[in-house]
PDB file of C-alpha atoms in Angstrom:
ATOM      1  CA  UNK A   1       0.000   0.000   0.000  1.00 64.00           C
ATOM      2  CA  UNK A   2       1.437   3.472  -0.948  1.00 63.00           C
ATOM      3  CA  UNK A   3       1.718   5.618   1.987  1.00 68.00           C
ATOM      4  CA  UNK A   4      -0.054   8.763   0.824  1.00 68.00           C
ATOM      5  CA  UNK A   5      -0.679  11.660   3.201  1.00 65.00           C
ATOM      6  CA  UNK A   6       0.379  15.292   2.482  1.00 61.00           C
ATOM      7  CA  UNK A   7       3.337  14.881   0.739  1.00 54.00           C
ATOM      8  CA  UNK A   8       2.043  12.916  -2.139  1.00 53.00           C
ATOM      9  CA  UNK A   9       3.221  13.893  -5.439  1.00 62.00           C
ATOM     10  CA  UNK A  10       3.827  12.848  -8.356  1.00 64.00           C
ATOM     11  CA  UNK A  11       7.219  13.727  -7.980  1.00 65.00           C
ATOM     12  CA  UNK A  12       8.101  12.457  -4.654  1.00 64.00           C
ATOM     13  CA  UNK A  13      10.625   9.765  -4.184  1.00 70.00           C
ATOM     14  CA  UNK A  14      10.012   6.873  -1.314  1.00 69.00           C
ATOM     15  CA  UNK A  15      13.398   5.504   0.082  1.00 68.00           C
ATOM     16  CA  UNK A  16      13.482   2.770   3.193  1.00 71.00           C
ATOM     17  CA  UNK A  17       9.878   1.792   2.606  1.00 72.00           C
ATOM     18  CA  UNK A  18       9.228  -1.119   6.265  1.00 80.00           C
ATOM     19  CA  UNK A  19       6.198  -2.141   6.937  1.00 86.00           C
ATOM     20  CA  UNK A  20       5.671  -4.109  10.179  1.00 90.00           C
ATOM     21  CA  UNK A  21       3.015  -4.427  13.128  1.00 92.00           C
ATOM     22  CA  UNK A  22       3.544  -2.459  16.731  1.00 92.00           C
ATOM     23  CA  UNK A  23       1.355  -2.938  19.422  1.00 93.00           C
ATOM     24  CA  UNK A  24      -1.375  -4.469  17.267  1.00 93.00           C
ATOM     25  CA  UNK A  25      -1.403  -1.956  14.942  1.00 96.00           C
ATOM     26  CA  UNK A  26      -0.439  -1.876  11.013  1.00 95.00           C
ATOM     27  CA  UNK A  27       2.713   0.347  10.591  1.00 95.00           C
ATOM     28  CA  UNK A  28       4.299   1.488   7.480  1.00 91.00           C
ATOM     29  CA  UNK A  29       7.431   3.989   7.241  1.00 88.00           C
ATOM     30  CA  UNK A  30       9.343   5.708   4.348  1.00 83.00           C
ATOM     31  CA  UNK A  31      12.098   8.546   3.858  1.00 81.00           C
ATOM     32  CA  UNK A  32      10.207  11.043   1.115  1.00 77.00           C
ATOM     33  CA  UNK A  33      12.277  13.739  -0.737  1.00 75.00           C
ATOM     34  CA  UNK A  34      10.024  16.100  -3.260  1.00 74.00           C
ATOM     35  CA  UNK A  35      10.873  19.241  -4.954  1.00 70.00           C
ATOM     36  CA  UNK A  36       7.788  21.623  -3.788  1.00 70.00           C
ATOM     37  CA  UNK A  37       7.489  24.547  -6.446  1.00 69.00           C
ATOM     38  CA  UNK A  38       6.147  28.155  -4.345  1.00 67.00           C
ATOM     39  CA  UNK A  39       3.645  30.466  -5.653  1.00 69.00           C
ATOM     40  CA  UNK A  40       6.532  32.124  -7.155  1.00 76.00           C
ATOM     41  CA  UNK A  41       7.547  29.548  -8.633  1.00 77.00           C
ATOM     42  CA  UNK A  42      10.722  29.107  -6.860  1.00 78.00           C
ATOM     43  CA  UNK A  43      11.748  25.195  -6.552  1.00 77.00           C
ATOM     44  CA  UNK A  44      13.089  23.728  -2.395  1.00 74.00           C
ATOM     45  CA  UNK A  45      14.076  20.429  -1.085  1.00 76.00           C
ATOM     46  CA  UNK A  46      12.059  19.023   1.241  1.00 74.00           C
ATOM     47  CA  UNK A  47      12.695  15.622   3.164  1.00 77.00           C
ATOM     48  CA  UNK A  48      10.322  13.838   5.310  1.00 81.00           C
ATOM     49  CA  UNK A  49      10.076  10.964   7.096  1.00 86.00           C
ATOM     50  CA  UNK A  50       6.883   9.683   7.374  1.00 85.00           C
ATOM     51  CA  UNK A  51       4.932   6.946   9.737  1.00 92.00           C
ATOM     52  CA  UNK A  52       1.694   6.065   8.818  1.00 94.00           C
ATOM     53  CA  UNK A  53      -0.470   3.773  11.333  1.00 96.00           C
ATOM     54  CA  UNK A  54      -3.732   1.930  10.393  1.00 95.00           C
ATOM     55  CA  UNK A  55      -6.547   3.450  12.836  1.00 95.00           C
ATOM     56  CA  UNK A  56      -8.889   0.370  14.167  1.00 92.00           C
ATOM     57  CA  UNK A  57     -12.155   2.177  15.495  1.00 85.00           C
ATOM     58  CA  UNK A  58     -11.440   5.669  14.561  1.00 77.00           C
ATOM     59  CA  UNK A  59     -12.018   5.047  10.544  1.00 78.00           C
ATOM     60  CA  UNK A  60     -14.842   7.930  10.105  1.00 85.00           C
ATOM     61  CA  UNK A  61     -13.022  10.511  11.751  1.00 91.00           C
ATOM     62  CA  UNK A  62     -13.240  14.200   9.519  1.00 94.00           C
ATOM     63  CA  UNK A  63      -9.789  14.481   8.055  1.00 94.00           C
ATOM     64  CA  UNK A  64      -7.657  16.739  10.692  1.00 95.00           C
ATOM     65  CA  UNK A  65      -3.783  18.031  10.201  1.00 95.00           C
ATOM     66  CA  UNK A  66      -2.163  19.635  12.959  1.00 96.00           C
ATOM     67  CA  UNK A  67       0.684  21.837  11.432  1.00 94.00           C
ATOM     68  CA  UNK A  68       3.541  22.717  14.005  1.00 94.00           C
ATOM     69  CA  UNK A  69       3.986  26.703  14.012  1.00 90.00           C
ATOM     70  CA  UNK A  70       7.816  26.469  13.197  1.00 78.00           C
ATOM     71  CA  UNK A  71       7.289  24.862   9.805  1.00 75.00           C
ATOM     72  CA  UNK A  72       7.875  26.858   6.561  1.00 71.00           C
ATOM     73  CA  UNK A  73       4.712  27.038   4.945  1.00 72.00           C
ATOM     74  CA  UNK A  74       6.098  26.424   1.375  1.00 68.00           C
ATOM     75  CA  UNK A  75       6.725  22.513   2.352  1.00 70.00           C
ATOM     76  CA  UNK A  76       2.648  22.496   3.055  1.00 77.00           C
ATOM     77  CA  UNK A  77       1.392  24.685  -0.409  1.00 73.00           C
ATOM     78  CA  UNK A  78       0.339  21.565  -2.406  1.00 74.00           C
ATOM     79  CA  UNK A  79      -1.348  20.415   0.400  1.00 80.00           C
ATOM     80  CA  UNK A  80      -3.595  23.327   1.411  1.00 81.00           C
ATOM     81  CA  UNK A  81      -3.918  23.760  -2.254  1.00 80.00           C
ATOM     82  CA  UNK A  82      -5.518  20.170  -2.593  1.00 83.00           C
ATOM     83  CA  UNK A  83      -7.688  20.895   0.252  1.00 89.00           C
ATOM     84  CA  UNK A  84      -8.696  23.920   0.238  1.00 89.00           C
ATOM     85  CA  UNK A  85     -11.813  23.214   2.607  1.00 92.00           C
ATOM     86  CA  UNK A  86      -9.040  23.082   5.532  1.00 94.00           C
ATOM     87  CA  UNK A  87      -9.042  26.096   7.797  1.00 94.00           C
ATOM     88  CA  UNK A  88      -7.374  26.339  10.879  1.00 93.00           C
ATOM     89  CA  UNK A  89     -10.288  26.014  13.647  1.00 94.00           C
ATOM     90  CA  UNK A  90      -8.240  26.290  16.952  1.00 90.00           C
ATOM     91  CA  UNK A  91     -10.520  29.676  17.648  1.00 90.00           C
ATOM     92  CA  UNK A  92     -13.569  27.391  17.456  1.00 90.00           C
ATOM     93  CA  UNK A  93     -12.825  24.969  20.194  1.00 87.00           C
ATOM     94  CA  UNK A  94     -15.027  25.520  22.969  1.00 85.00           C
ATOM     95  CA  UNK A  95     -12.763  23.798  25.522  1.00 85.00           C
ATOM     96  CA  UNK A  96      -9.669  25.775  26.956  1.00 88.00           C
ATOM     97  CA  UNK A  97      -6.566  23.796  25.447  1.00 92.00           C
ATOM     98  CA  UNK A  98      -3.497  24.434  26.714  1.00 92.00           C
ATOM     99  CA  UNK A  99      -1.097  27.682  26.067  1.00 93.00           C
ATOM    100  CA  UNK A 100       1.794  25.140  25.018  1.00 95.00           C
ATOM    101  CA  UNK A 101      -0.482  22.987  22.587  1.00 95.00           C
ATOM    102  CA  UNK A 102      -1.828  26.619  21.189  1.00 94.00           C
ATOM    103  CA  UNK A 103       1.499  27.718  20.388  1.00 94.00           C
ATOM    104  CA  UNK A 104       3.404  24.436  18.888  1.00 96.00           C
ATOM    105  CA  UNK A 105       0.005  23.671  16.965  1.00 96.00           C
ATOM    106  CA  UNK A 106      -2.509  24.912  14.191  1.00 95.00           C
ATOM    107  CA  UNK A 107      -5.245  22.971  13.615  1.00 95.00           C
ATOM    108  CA  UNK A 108      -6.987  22.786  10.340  1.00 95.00           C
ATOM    109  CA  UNK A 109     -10.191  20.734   9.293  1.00 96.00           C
ATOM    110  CA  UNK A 110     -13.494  21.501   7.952  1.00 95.00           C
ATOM    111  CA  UNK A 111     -15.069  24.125  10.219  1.00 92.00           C
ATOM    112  CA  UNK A 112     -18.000  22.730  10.490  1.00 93.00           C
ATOM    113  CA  UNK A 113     -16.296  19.132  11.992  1.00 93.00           C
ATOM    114  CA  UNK A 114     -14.924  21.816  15.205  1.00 90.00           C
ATOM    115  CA  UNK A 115     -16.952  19.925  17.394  1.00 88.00           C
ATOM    116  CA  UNK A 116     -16.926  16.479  16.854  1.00 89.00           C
ATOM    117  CA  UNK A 117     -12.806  16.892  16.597  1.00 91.00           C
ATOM    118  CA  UNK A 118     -13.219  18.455  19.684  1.00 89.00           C
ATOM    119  CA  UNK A 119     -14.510  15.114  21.099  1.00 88.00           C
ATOM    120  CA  UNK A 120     -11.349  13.619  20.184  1.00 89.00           C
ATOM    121  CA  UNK A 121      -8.569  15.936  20.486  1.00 92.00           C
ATOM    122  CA  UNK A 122      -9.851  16.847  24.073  1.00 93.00           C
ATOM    123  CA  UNK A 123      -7.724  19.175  26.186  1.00 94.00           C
ATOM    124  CA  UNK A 124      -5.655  16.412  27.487  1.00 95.00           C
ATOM    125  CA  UNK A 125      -5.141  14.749  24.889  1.00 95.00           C
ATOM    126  CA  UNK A 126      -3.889  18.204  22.855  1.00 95.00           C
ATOM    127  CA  UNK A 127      -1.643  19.000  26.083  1.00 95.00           C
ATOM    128  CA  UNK A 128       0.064  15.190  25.305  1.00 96.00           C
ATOM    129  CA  UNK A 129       0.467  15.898  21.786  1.00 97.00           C
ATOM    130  CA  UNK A 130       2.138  19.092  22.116  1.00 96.00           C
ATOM    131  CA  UNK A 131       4.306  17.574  24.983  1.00 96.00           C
ATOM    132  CA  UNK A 132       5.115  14.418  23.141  1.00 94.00           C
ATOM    133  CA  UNK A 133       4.820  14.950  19.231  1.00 95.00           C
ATOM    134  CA  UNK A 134       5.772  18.046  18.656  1.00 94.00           C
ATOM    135  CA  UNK A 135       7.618  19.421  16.072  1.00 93.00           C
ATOM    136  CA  UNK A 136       6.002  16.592  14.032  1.00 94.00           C
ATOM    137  CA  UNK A 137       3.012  17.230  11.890  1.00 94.00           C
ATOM    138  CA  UNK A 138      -0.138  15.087  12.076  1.00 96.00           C
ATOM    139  CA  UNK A 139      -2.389  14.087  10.101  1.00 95.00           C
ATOM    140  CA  UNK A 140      -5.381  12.116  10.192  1.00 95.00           C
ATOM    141  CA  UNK A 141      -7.131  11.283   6.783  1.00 93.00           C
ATOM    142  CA  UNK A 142      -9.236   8.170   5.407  1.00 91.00           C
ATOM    143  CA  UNK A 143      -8.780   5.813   8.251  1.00 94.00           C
ATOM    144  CA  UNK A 144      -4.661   6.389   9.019  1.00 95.00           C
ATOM    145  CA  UNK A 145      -2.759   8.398  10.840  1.00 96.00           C
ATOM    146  CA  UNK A 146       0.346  10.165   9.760  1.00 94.00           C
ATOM    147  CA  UNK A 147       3.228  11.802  11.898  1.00 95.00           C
ATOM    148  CA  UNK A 148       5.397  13.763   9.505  1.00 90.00           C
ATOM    149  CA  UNK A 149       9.248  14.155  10.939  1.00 88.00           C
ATOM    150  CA  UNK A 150      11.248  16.586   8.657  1.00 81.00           C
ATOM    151  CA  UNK A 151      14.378  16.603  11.408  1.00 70.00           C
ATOM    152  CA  UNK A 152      17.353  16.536   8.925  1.00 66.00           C
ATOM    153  CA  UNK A 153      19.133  13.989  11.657  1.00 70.00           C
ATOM    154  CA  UNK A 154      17.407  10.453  12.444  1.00 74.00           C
ATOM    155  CA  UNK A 155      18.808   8.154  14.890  1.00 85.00           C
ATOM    156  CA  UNK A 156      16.997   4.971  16.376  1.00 88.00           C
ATOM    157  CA  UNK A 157      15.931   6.795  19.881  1.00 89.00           C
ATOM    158  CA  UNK A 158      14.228   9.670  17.423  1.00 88.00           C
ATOM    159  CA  UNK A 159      11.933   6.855  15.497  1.00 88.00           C
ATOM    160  CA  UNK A 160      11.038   4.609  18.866  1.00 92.00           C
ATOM    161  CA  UNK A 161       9.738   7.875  20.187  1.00 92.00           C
ATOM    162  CA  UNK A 162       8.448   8.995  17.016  1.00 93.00           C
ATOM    163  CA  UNK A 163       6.840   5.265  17.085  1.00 95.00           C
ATOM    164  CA  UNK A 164       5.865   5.363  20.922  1.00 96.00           C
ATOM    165  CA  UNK A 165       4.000   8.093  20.384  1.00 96.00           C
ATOM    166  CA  UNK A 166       2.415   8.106  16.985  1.00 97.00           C
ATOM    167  CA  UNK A 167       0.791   4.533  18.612  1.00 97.00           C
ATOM    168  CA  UNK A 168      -0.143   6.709  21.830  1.00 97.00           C
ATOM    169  CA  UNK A 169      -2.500   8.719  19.769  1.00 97.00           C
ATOM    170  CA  UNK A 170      -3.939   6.253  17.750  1.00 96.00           C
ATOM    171  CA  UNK A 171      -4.999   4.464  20.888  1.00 96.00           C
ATOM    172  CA  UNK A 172      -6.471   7.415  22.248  1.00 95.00           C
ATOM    173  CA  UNK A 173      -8.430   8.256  19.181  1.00 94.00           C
ATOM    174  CA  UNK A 174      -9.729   4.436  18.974  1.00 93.00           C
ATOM    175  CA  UNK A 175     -10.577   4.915  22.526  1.00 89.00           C
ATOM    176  CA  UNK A 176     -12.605   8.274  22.364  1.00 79.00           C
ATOM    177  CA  UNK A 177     -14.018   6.699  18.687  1.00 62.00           C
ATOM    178  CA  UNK A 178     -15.326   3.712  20.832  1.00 63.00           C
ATOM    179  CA  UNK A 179     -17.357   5.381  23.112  1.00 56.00           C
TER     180      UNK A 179
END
């Protein structure tokens, strides 16, 4: 299965492509390198590595990307281009999240899905994501999850966390998506 997420391309390149199984749960992994064209048409690198992890309950969630504040927004223009309907809709939550997950984290989606990802990106568990996955993107689209590393320096500790917690919150959205 093609790991697809934000970065998909026709022009991408997939390097060190495992699959496997951690803690019950389908995992794939590959090194992506695209050249992502700006609006002014200027051409950049951009490297990611990317986990992708088969949700089991949580398969109708809306599709959700949390985009860490200290990324260059040039790596995410095809992206937001593709889907458009994504707007950030932290100012719609009607929970208090925390200060630190407000300020690692944007979080786009279809507006009118505020509430229901409200139900499953509760104030705890935003306050664990920005403690535990940040500076990683995350996505959340057609039954997977994706965490997005672009760190230019990978080392086994950096993936077993990356791993650790990328299986965190997919047990914590098939938990919420449960109940």
């Amino acid at each position: 299965e093609v790991i697809r997420g934000l970065t998909v391309s026709t022009s991408h390149k997939d390097d060190h492509y495992a699959v496997g199984s951690f803690d019950g749960y389908d995992v794939s992994l590959v090194d992506r390198f695209d050249m992502v064209i700006d609006q002014s048409g200027k051409a950049s690198e951009h490297s990611w590595v990317i986990l992708q992890v088969t949700l089991e309950q949580s398969t109708r969630l809306p599709h959700i990307f949390m985009k860490p504040h200290n990324h260059a927004e040039d790596a995410y223009a095809k992206f937001f281009s593709a889907f458009n309907y994504l707007k950030p809709v932290n100012n719609l939550f009607h929970q208090t999240h925390s200060h630190e997950f407000n300020a690692r984290y944007e979080v786009y989606a279809n507006s009118s899905h505020a509430q229901d990802i409200e139900q499953v990106l509760t104030p705890e568990a935003t306050n664990t994501i920005a403690a535990r996955l940040w500076p990683h993107a995350i996505e959340i689209f057609e039954g997977k999850l994706y965490l997005y590393t672009a760190q230019t320096t990978l080392n086994e500790t950096l993936l077993e966390t990356c791993l650790e917690s990328a299986i965190w919150l997919a047990q914590t959205l098939d938990k919420t998506e449960e109940n």
